[in-house]
């Protein structure tokens, strides 16, 4: 018996010891996530971080709402807050279409999701910008990564300042949005709103820097190459009414892209292989948002979808019979016209165009007209008109008439691509819809309804933005 | 288990003496009043001597009595001691259990304790109470039976587990769920896999003294489940069969009829056109516009005329309503419930065993919803050597649950859909005369391709629910093995290994014709994960009594816990054959992912007990735990407790007070911890301290990642400190007994997702910040009201109140959602919403309150400029239950009410039914008939006006209601067949009974089930079921 007892004491002791092995608690590691240290060990890791941002631009449902499709939400809103696209009943985005304050003001999910998503991409870009220089790789490899990240950071700031304030030309000293240039940490207390002009300065700085770094090669049209950077510079300068640079970069951006044919125009706007697409977001069967996607709302001939976006009859009537863009059908139940420009691929994997050559012609035309270079403007405008409509006649207008013609052409050419609302803001136009609309908005130029309020969660947690800094 | 140990002990001490005695021989048999079975090991002693014996394994005894006039004393742990005079040769005794006595043995952390000596706070639910409940998930039985425990059955879906909160909610972002311990070790499977018939007791450990030995994971309390084990003696075979039916326990909302809907919608159009005349351009009047457009907008016309509503807003003469759809009825059914079980137990002095098998099929009232469980359990213990006891138990169960979507805003949700299409939209297609259209002899479903958005177009869940699959299959296998050795003097060493294997398989198929799956030609999802966890516990116990006055006890132990989860998920679309749903069939991969997750804890613990003459007790414990959820430098936490009690009834000065049978005061203070931080979707965060990139953000074939979290190496255990004081009392030989307890529970260093400025790119960072306090009181009283040979009546009543308060936050205001904003001084249950100011009698507009510049509360008609106010709490003022048990001869009757008083509920389902004509086609509540119609109308319901957007029924106190309720949770009537009859057919016991759950519900707000969620917000949930069953239980 004595032996047994001693044995037990030994056994007990050994069991106590066995439980405290150090590795037992050290071994487990994340299996579906990686640390920043692992990511920035190689240029491939940094590239994955960039790919993540490109993917995130078109991912849905991140914050939980069905109508949060990343950049595409802003794009859909961009048409529905204009005068040409229309809804006919309460359905997705009708809050935006009806300019309902609940979707614009401080507590709305719309402003929260746009704000958080764009700043998230800024922070991811900042992390890449901070850690890429330390990677053991060639300067060329690192510069390409840095340039794309700078371009992304610039684009996000630019979009935010367009959404959260009136246009640059109205008041460059107005409060813009916070500029973030460093990766966030737990100690980040949030930056104050910078002035609109400071935000634009930073955007131009980043894009100019990016233009030095990035080349023209890329694996997918989602990636920012030199053409995308130039195109963004053209857009930014157009907003700043720097006409000469706007025209200059517009020409640079489109130089390797040819305008598509009329047949291509009618082919659905769903493939990045299109000759004039400079920047586009493609998807595949696994990554498609399907029901929750751009095409689900726009494409009435899709097998399934919300199919809720129509257009104003007066807008449809702007197109001549010979215009390749005269792509409309009539819904006899709803008694409304809808566009057939955007049609999804049969497997719901249509790509989204984010920038194309014709926009660059239009920027050039508008900038040249504003600068008083009428012939150059007329030529740029006619380049599009003649491509779309064989019976088009070259404009002989000048001055503001010519500018108005360019703006009308923008509506016709870029319908459904998210420009309508931003052009109204940029040109400081009133917003008045015609009789065919379910909701006939009548808002003055620079109406407060055109500016999103900063989300409540930002006001509550940012030590440098308070209630009194809020937009009206 | 303790009973047997005790009897062995008795046998050793007095057995020899019994054998040596001489004189007249008395013999007999001792049986239990509970089950009629014989009791082995009962000590039989001649009063005033040390002469005695114990009953053998058939409950028989023989004893020699030397003198006349002596008395036999029968005693056994857990039974009432009986004294009988030894004047006949055969003395049989039916022993009654000491059901409400002070010396019950309780299951506590890492062992058992006598109730009288226990210094902590715990509630025990025994098998008798469990048997009266038809619960598929056993923790539902705690409702109304355990003070301080809030049980909310958010879903009537069979097999769904309720939400359990022990003494309030102590965490904000970390899990507030208690730890479940089954047979001595933490349980990681699904509680619904356990057959309630296999459970001996369920014990809720509430205060620090009771729970903190489980240290690391005990912050939210512990529920200990002890399963049945075998008893030595005659083999007992028990069989049960129960068959019942279920219907809805509470009625749904009352809707307007189709003709009323048409009139109301007309009025909304008319008023809308007056508010915003742009809509009616081209019409002579708003009335003409409304009359012309009402059919156009609602699309379906259930009348026999084309323009059913006239310019006066009334149904025109001659128009007849052809049908009135009842979606609620079409979407539900009367369901069946079958519950069968068989158990065999027995053993000899060395080895005891228990075997059981159970089958349950519990259907729900929602189409297709059900729960089926096959369960089995086996347990064997044996005394291998005089000093060594070992045992092993194993359980296996498989459950299959069809669970169609039954909460939330998806139109798949049956309980949303029944409130969705107005009664003008038929379930089956109707011809122009209103007759149901048949196709191939069957009623043809109306899929509503042209139904407006508010009525959910292109779907009909009555048909498609049957075409879809949402199914959970769960397999649970658990093995528990132990060895316990006694050695030297007073030492016991126990080693216990428990392992649980749990496999959950989730499958869903959305059909290719209607609803979510139509866009993909059918979509099939398979998600499987298996978890394997083990807990290895070693304890060393020592007890010693010195001079019969001082009893010491000490325990040291170690515990290692490992949990591993492996998950695989796949989803495909494009299914060519509707209903053939395996992934192999689909053409397009839409999701394929996998992951492995680990969680490990190591703990060292100790406990020390001392009592003096069974009068004064003190106890202290200490535990140190390390968890993989924290950084190496921060992962160890220390938890401790001290407690004491004083049995005043044992004092000399009370020995003459006959009416007082027990009086005890006790108190405790101690800490415990929580590492269960949840992510934004309420899933376990395995590495909450790491800053990580999330994978899977791929851009076509380019692998992509995005930043997901910020690091915090200093993240550590959330701690919970609890103080508890209690008085336990008993009068008239315990015929009246009860307790009253007070506690204060402070959660500190909360595991908290501190909000970050959204512009940082993160919504939050995990930190230890914020404090929450729960204070409460619990009162229990049990009384034996009448006790005669034929009639017995006892009552148990308990009531408890908890008050929650946030005491510290990282920022002054913490917006949570549209209903809540946390601030120090408020409670996590508080509603923070706009305050409804009624209807302006002049124009019929809704009004809310706002604070003007001078700080005065004034009304506004602009919802957005109205201010939010703290408007009450979802936390009830008090909850409780009352149980009455009656026995008359062979009849028994038991009924139990549970109640909840004082909490508020925000009824969003009701608010959606109160729209102002803004949600085209959406059903309306009958209360809409009280809407404002003309100047001077005094009503709480604003006018119908489809122009103003959605604000009239937006979130405000208009839809915040008192949620007081009482429920006849259970009523059981049984009849036990007389024993003389049973003997003839060789049965030891047979009982037939009828049992009804949720027969009556009294609630202050109609239309919804009063049990919703801890947050007090409705979410179109599956209501509770009313189940009536007939059963028979037979023991051989």
Tab-separated table of N, CA, C and O in Angstrom, chain B residues 35-115:
chain	number	residue	atom	x	y	z
B	35	UNK	N	-40.191	6.201	-5.866
B	35	UNK	CA	-40.345	5.331	-7.023
B	35	UNK	C	-40.761	3.920	-6.636
B	35	UNK	O	-40.855	3.048	-7.491
B	36	UNK	N	-40.978	3.686	-5.366
B	36	UNK	CA	-41.432	2.367	-4.932
B	36	UNK	C	-40.336	1.320	-4.920
B	36	UNK	O	-40.570	0.156	-4.615
B	37	UNK	N	-39.134	1.730	-5.253
B	37	UNK	CA	-38.039	0.762	-5.314
B	37	UNK	C	-37.400	0.604	-3.933
B	37	UNK	O	-37.438	1.513	-3.109
B	38	UNK	N	-36.797	-0.553	-3.757
B	38	UNK	CA	-36.132	-0.797	-2.475
B	38	UNK	C	-34.870	0.050	-2.372
B	38	UNK	O	-34.270	0.416	-3.382
B	39	UNK	N	-34.503	0.357	-1.137
B	39	UNK	CA	-33.314	1.197	-0.932
B	39	UNK	C	-32.245	0.374	-0.210
B	39	UNK	O	-32.450	-0.039	0.928
B	40	UNK	N	-31.156	0.154	-0.876
B	40	UNK	CA	-30.063	-0.529	-0.173
B	40	UNK	C	-29.265	0.471	0.645
B	40	UNK	O	-29.240	1.652	0.333
B	41	UNK	N	-28.624	-0.024	1.688
B	41	UNK	CA	-27.689	0.821	2.436
B	41	UNK	C	-28.331	1.689	3.480
B	41	UNK	O	-27.668	2.554	4.063
B	42	UNK	N	-29.630	1.471	3.789
B	42	UNK	CA	-30.268	2.268	4.840
B	42	UNK	C	-29.762	1.770	6.189
B	42	UNK	O	-29.727	0.557	6.436
B	43	UNK	N	-29.367	2.681	7.033
B	43	UNK	CA	-28.886	2.220	8.336
B	43	UNK	C	-30.073	2.013	9.272
B	43	UNK	O	-30.997	2.836	9.315
B	44	UNK	N	-30.055	0.896	9.933
B	44	UNK	CA	-31.125	0.559	10.875
B	44	UNK	C	-30.449	0.364	12.241
B	44	UNK	O	-29.629	-0.541	12.392
B	45	UNK	N	-30.758	1.247	13.168
B	45	UNK	CA	-30.055	1.218	14.451
B	45	UNK	C	-31.081	1.144	15.578
B	45	UNK	O	-32.153	1.765	15.491
B	46	UNK	N	-30.764	0.385	16.575
B	46	UNK	CA	-31.623	0.357	17.755
B	46	UNK	C	-31.327	1.616	18.552
B	46	UNK	O	-30.172	1.888	18.907
B	47	UNK	N	-32.369	2.371	18.776
B	47	UNK	CA	-32.188	3.694	19.369
B	47	UNK	C	-31.508	3.605	20.729
B	47	UNK	O	-31.848	2.751	21.558
B	48	UNK	N	-30.558	4.458	20.919
B	48	UNK	CA	-29.864	4.515	22.198
B	48	UNK	C	-28.720	3.527	22.295
B	48	UNK	O	-28.081	3.426	23.330
B	49	UNK	N	-28.458	2.787	21.227
B	49	UNK	CA	-27.335	1.849	21.246
B	49	UNK	C	-26.470	2.113	20.018
B	49	UNK	O	-26.786	2.981	19.204
B	50	UNK	N	-25.402	1.365	19.918
B	50	UNK	CA	-24.611	1.416	18.686
B	50	UNK	C	-24.859	0.166	17.867
B	50	UNK	O	-24.146	-0.122	16.925
B	51	UNK	N	-25.901	-0.582	18.237
B	51	UNK	CA	-26.200	-1.817	17.510
B	51	UNK	C	-27.042	-1.473	16.275
B	51	UNK	O	-28.013	-0.724	16.374
B	52	UNK	N	-26.660	-2.047	15.175
B	52	UNK	CA	-27.441	-1.756	13.974
B	52	UNK	C	-26.970	-2.547	12.785
B	52	UNK	O	-26.055	-3.369	12.887
B	53	UNK	N	-27.636	-2.323	11.667
B	53	UNK	CA	-27.258	-3.005	10.430
B	53	UNK	C	-27.591	-2.065	9.276
B	53	UNK	O	-28.016	-0.925	9.510
B	54	UNK	N	-27.393	-2.525	8.073
B	54	UNK	CA	-27.846	-1.752	6.913
B	54	UNK	C	-28.632	-2.674	6.002
B	54	UNK	O	-28.450	-3.897	6.029
B	55	UNK	N	-29.519	-2.092	5.209
B	55	UNK	CA	-30.283	-2.922	4.284
B	55	UNK	C	-29.375	-3.429	3.180
B	55	UNK	O	-28.398	-2.768	2.807
B	56	UNK	N	-29.720	-4.610	2.665
B	56	UNK	CA	-28.891	-5.181	1.601
B	56	UNK	C	-29.316	-4.611	0.245
B	56	UNK	O	-30.078	-3.648	0.176
B	57	UNK	N	-28.863	-5.240	-0.804
B	57	UNK	CA	-29.081	-4.614	-2.114
B	57	UNK	C	-30.504	-4.786	-2.624
B	57	UNK	O	-30.866	-4.233	-3.633
B	58	UNK	N	-31.304	-5.553	-1.888
B	58	UNK	CA	-32.727	-5.620	-2.208
B	58	UNK	C	-33.546	-4.807	-1.224
B	58	UNK	O	-34.768	-4.929	-1.171
B	59	UNK	N	-32.842	-4.023	-0.419
B	59	UNK	CA	-33.539	-3.182	0.555
B	59	UNK	C	-33.961	-3.948	1.809
B	59	UNK	O	-34.699	-3.414	2.646
B	60	UNK	N	-33.521	-5.183	1.942
B	60	UNK	CA	-33.954	-6.006	3.086
B	60	UNK	C	-32.957	-5.915	4.239
B	60	UNK	O	-31.766	-5.688	4.021
B	61	UNK	N	-33.475	-6.085	5.413
B	61	UNK	CA	-32.590	-6.076	6.572
B	61	UNK	C	-33.095	-7.105	7.578
B	61	UNK	O	-34.259	-7.515	7.560
B	62	UNK	N	-32.213	-7.480	8.422
B	62	UNK	CA	-32.567	-8.347	9.540
B	62	UNK	C	-31.795	-7.834	10.743
B	62	UNK	O	-30.614	-7.507	10.624
B	63	UNK	N	-32.476	-7.739	11.872
B	63	UNK	CA	-31.778	-7.222	13.050
B	63	UNK	C	-32.270	-7.953	14.297
B	63	UNK	O	-33.445	-8.339	14.386
B	64	UNK	N	-31.383	-8.179	15.218
B	64	UNK	CA	-31.741	-8.840	16.474
B	64	UNK	C	-31.989	-7.807	17.553
B	64	UNK	O	-31.166	-6.922	17.785
B	65	UNK	N	-33.154	-7.925	18.191
B	65	UNK	CA	-33.476	-7.001	19.272
B	65	UNK	C	-33.469	-7.782	20.570
B	65	UNK	O	-34.138	-8.815	20.690
B	66	UNK	N	-32.687	-7.303	21.532
B	66	UNK	CA	-32.526	-8.072	22.768
B	66	UNK	C	-33.628	-7.787	23.775
B	66	UNK	O	-34.047	-8.650	24.520
B	67	UNK	N	-34.101	-6.542	23.782
B	67	UNK	CA	-35.102	-6.178	24.785
B	67	UNK	C	-36.388	-5.749	24.097
B	67	UNK	O	-36.381	-5.338	22.943
B	68	UNK	N	-37.507	-5.816	24.876
B	68	UNK	CA	-38.767	-5.322	24.348
B	68	UNK	C	-38.813	-3.803	24.473
B	68	UNK	O	-38.057	-3.218	25.247
B	69	UNK	N	-39.700	-3.193	23.740
B	69	UNK	CA	-39.921	-1.747	23.869
B	69	UNK	C	-38.846	-0.892	23.247
B	69	UNK	O	-38.798	0.317	23.457
B	70	UNK	N	-38.020	-1.525	22.451
B	70	UNK	CA	-36.990	-0.720	21.806
B	70	UNK	C	-37.508	-0.111	20.492
B	70	UNK	O	-38.515	-0.530	19.943
B	71	UNK	N	-36.794	0.880	20.047
B	71	UNK	CA	-37.196	1.602	18.850
B	71	UNK	C	-36.109	1.481	17.778
B	71	UNK	O	-34.911	1.561	18.089
B	72	UNK	N	-36.555	1.273	16.517
B	72	UNK	CA	-35.582	1.234	15.413
B	72	UNK	C	-35.515	2.601	14.732
B	72	UNK	O	-36.551	3.230	14.469
B	73	UNK	N	-34.308	3.026	14.458
B	73	UNK	CA	-34.118	4.301	13.761
B	73	UNK	C	-33.592	3.994	12.361
B	73	UNK	O	-32.547	3.367	12.212
B	74	UNK	N	-34.364	4.398	11.353
B	74	UNK	CA	-33.956	4.187	9.964
B	74	UNK	C	-33.427	5.517	9.413
B	74	UNK	O	-34.123	6.521	9.469
B	75	UNK	N	-32.249	5.502	8.911
B	75	UNK	CA	-31.760	6.760	8.326
B	75	UNK	C	-30.984	6.514	7.044
B	75	UNK	O	-30.358	5.476	6.865
B	76	UNK	N	-31.077	7.514	6.175
B	76	UNK	CA	-30.412	7.421	4.880
B	76	UNK	C	-30.267	8.835	4.322
B	76	UNK	O	-31.174	9.660	4.472
B	77	UNK	N	-29.154	9.064	3.717
B	77	UNK	CA	-28.902	10.409	3.203
B	77	UNK	C	-29.976	10.813	2.180
B	77	UNK	O	-30.300	10.053	1.282
B	78	UNK	N	-30.541	11.977	2.380
B	78	UNK	CA	-31.544	12.469	1.438
B	78	UNK	C	-32.947	11.999	1.770
B	78	UNK	O	-33.895	12.337	1.080
B	79	UNK	N	-33.061	11.156	2.838
B	79	UNK	CA	-34.383	10.662	3.234
B	79	UNK	C	-34.691	11.118	4.647
B	79	UNK	O	-33.787	11.333	5.454
B	80	UNK	N	-35.990	11.203	4.918
B	80	UNK	CA	-36.389	11.592	6.267
B	80	UNK	C	-36.144	10.421	7.222
B	80	UNK	O	-36.603	9.303	6.975
B	81	UNK	N	-35.467	10.727	8.294
B	81	UNK	CA	-35.202	9.692	9.288
B	81	UNK	C	-36.526	9.254	9.936
B	81	UNK	O	-37.377	10.089	10.250
B	82	UNK	N	-36.715	7.915	10.078
B	82	UNK	CA	-37.971	7.418	10.655
B	82	UNK	C	-37.666	6.585	11.895
B	82	UNK	O	-36.650	5.877	11.953
B	83	UNK	N	-38.525	6.696	12.896
B	83	UNK	CA	-38.372	5.882	14.116
B	83	UNK	C	-39.619	5.027	14.274
B	83	UNK	O	-40.736	5.528	14.264
B	84	UNK	N	-39.421	3.716	14.379
B	84	UNK	CA	-40.560	2.805	14.520
B	84	UNK	C	-40.307	1.897	15.712
B	84	UNK	O	-39.186	1.414	15.910
B	85	UNK	N	-41.357	1.647	16.480
B	85	UNK	CA	-41.149	0.784	17.646
B	85	UNK	C	-41.036	-0.678	17.195
B	85	UNK	O	-41.771	-1.124	16.300
B	86	UNK	N	-40.145	-1.408	17.806
B	86	UNK	CA	-39.803	-2.752	17.354
B	86	UNK	C	-40.717	-3.774	17.999
B	86	UNK	O	-40.274	-4.657	18.731
B	87	UNK	N	-42.015	-3.673	17.776
B	87	UNK	CA	-42.925	-4.580	18.454
B	87	UNK	C	-43.493	-5.679	17.562
B	87	UNK	O	-44.280	-6.484	18.006
B	88	UNK	N	-43.174	-5.703	16.302
B	88	UNK	CA	-43.583	-6.839	15.461
B	88	UNK	C	-42.344	-7.434	14.817
B	88	UNK	O	-41.253	-6.839	14.855
B	89	UNK	N	-42.517	-8.615	14.238
B	89	UNK	CA	-41.352	-9.288	13.666
B	89	UNK	C	-41.018	-8.787	12.269
B	89	UNK	O	-39.906	-8.940	11.788
B	90	UNK	N	-42.043	-8.247	11.635
B	90	UNK	CA	-41.766	-7.708	10.300
B	90	UNK	C	-42.087	-6.216	10.291
B	90	UNK	O	-43.209	-5.810	10.627
B	91	UNK	N	-41.099	-5.454	9.987
B	91	UNK	CA	-41.305	-4.002	9.922
B	91	UNK	C	-40.857	-3.514	8.555
B	91	UNK	O	-39.665	-3.504	8.247
B	92	UNK	N	-41.851	-3.161	7.709
B	92	UNK	CA	-41.529	-2.569	6.399
B	92	UNK	C	-41.670	-1.054	6.500
B	92	UNK	O	-42.520	-0.556	7.230
B	93	UNK	N	-40.862	-0.380	5.764
B	93	UNK	CA	-40.899	1.087	5.838
B	93	UNK	C	-40.857	1.695	4.430
B	93	UNK	O	-40.088	1.257	3.571
B	94	UNK	N	-41.725	2.665	4.233
B	94	UNK	CA	-41.635	3.465	3.008
B	94	UNK	C	-40.988	4.787	3.398
B	94	UNK	O	-41.563	5.560	4.170
B	95	UNK	N	-39.808	5.005	2.911
B	95	UNK	CA	-39.082	6.222	3.313
B	95	UNK	C	-39.423	7.395	2.388
B	95	UNK	O	-39.489	7.243	1.178
B	96	UNK	N	-39.618	8.515	2.997
B	96	UNK	CA	-39.922	9.714	2.223
B	96	UNK	C	-38.641	10.519	2.007
B	96	UNK	O	-37.805	10.607	2.900
B	97	UNK	N	-38.566	11.089	0.855
B	97	UNK	CA	-37.335	11.850	0.616
B	97	UNK	C	-37.412	13.198	1.334
B	97	UNK	O	-38.479	13.763	1.533
B	98	UNK	N	-36.253	13.658	1.702
B	98	UNK	CA	-36.162	14.910	2.444
B	98	UNK	C	-36.070	16.041	1.425
B	98	UNK	O	-35.038	16.662	1.257
B	99	UNK	N	-37.196	16.266	0.733
B	99	UNK	CA	-37.102	17.082	-0.476
B	99	UNK	C	-36.734	18.530	-0.201
B	99	UNK	O	-36.073	19.173	-0.989
B	100	UNK	N	-37.189	19.049	0.911
B	100	UNK	CA	-36.866	20.444	1.135
B	100	UNK	C	-36.067	20.610	2.420
B	100	UNK	O	-36.099	21.631	3.075
B	101	UNK	N	-35.358	19.623	2.728
B	101	UNK	CA	-34.562	19.681	3.961
B	101	UNK	C	-33.282	20.458	3.780
B	101	UNK	O	-32.909	20.838	2.685
B	102	UNK	N	-32.637	20.721	4.879
B	102	UNK	CA	-31.398	21.492	4.850
B	102	UNK	C	-30.218	20.644	4.402
B	102	UNK	O	-29.198	21.171	4.024
B	103	UNK	N	-30.363	19.329	4.500
B	103	UNK	CA	-29.164	18.545	4.259
B	103	UNK	C	-29.129	17.860	2.907
B	103	UNK	O	-28.571	16.793	2.742
B	104	UNK	N	-29.751	18.492	1.941
B	104	UNK	CA	-29.620	17.978	0.596
B	104	UNK	C	-28.175	18.084	0.143
B	104	UNK	O	-27.453	18.993	0.529
B	105	UNK	N	-27.816	17.168	-0.730
B	105	UNK	CA	-26.479	17.244	-1.310
B	105	UNK	C	-26.579	17.995	-2.631
B	105	UNK	O	-27.432	17.720	-3.456
B	106	UNK	N	-25.716	18.985	-2.788
B	106	UNK	CA	-25.771	19.798	-3.994
B	106	UNK	C	-24.553	19.551	-4.849
B	106	UNK	O	-23.467	19.297	-4.348
B	107	UNK	N	-24.755	19.690	-6.140
B	107	UNK	CA	-23.615	19.638	-7.051
B	107	UNK	C	-23.030	21.041	-7.112
B	107	UNK	O	-23.748	22.006	-7.379
B	108	UNK	N	-21.765	21.157	-6.819
B	108	UNK	CA	-21.121	22.474	-6.878
B	108	UNK	C	-19.848	22.358	-7.697
B	108	UNK	O	-19.561	21.302	-8.250
B	109	UNK	N	-19.110	23.443	-7.780
B	109	UNK	CA	-17.892	23.441	-8.581
B	109	UNK	C	-16.934	22.359	-8.083
B	109	UNK	O	-16.618	22.314	-6.895
B	110	UNK	N	-16.510	21.491	-8.958
B	110	UNK	CA	-15.543	20.430	-8.675
B	110	UNK	C	-15.945	19.569	-7.490
B	110	UNK	O	-15.112	19.222	-6.660
B	111	UNK	N	-17.233	19.247	-7.385
B	111	UNK	CA	-17.618	18.323	-6.331
B	111	UNK	C	-19.042	18.516	-5.892
B	111	UNK	O	-19.876	19.040	-6.620
B	112	UNK	N	-19.301	18.076	-4.654
B	112	UNK	CA	-20.635	18.224	-4.096
B	112	UNK	C	-20.499	18.854	-2.716
B	112	UNK	O	-19.424	18.879	-2.141
B	113	UNK	N	-21.595	19.358	-2.227
B	113	UNK	CA	-21.573	19.949	-0.891
B	113	UNK	C	-22.936	19.738	-0.259
B	113	UNK	O	-23.946	19.645	-0.949
B	114	UNK	N	-22.944	19.650	1.052
B	114	UNK	CA	-24.221	19.615	1.742
B	114	UNK	C	-24.807	21.011	1.713
B	114	UNK	O	-24.097	21.990	1.904
B	115	UNK	N	-26.099	21.096	1.490
B	115	UNK	CA	-26.722	22.401	1.390
B	115	UNK	C	-26.469	23.220	2.653
B	115	UNK	O	-26.240	24.421	2.593
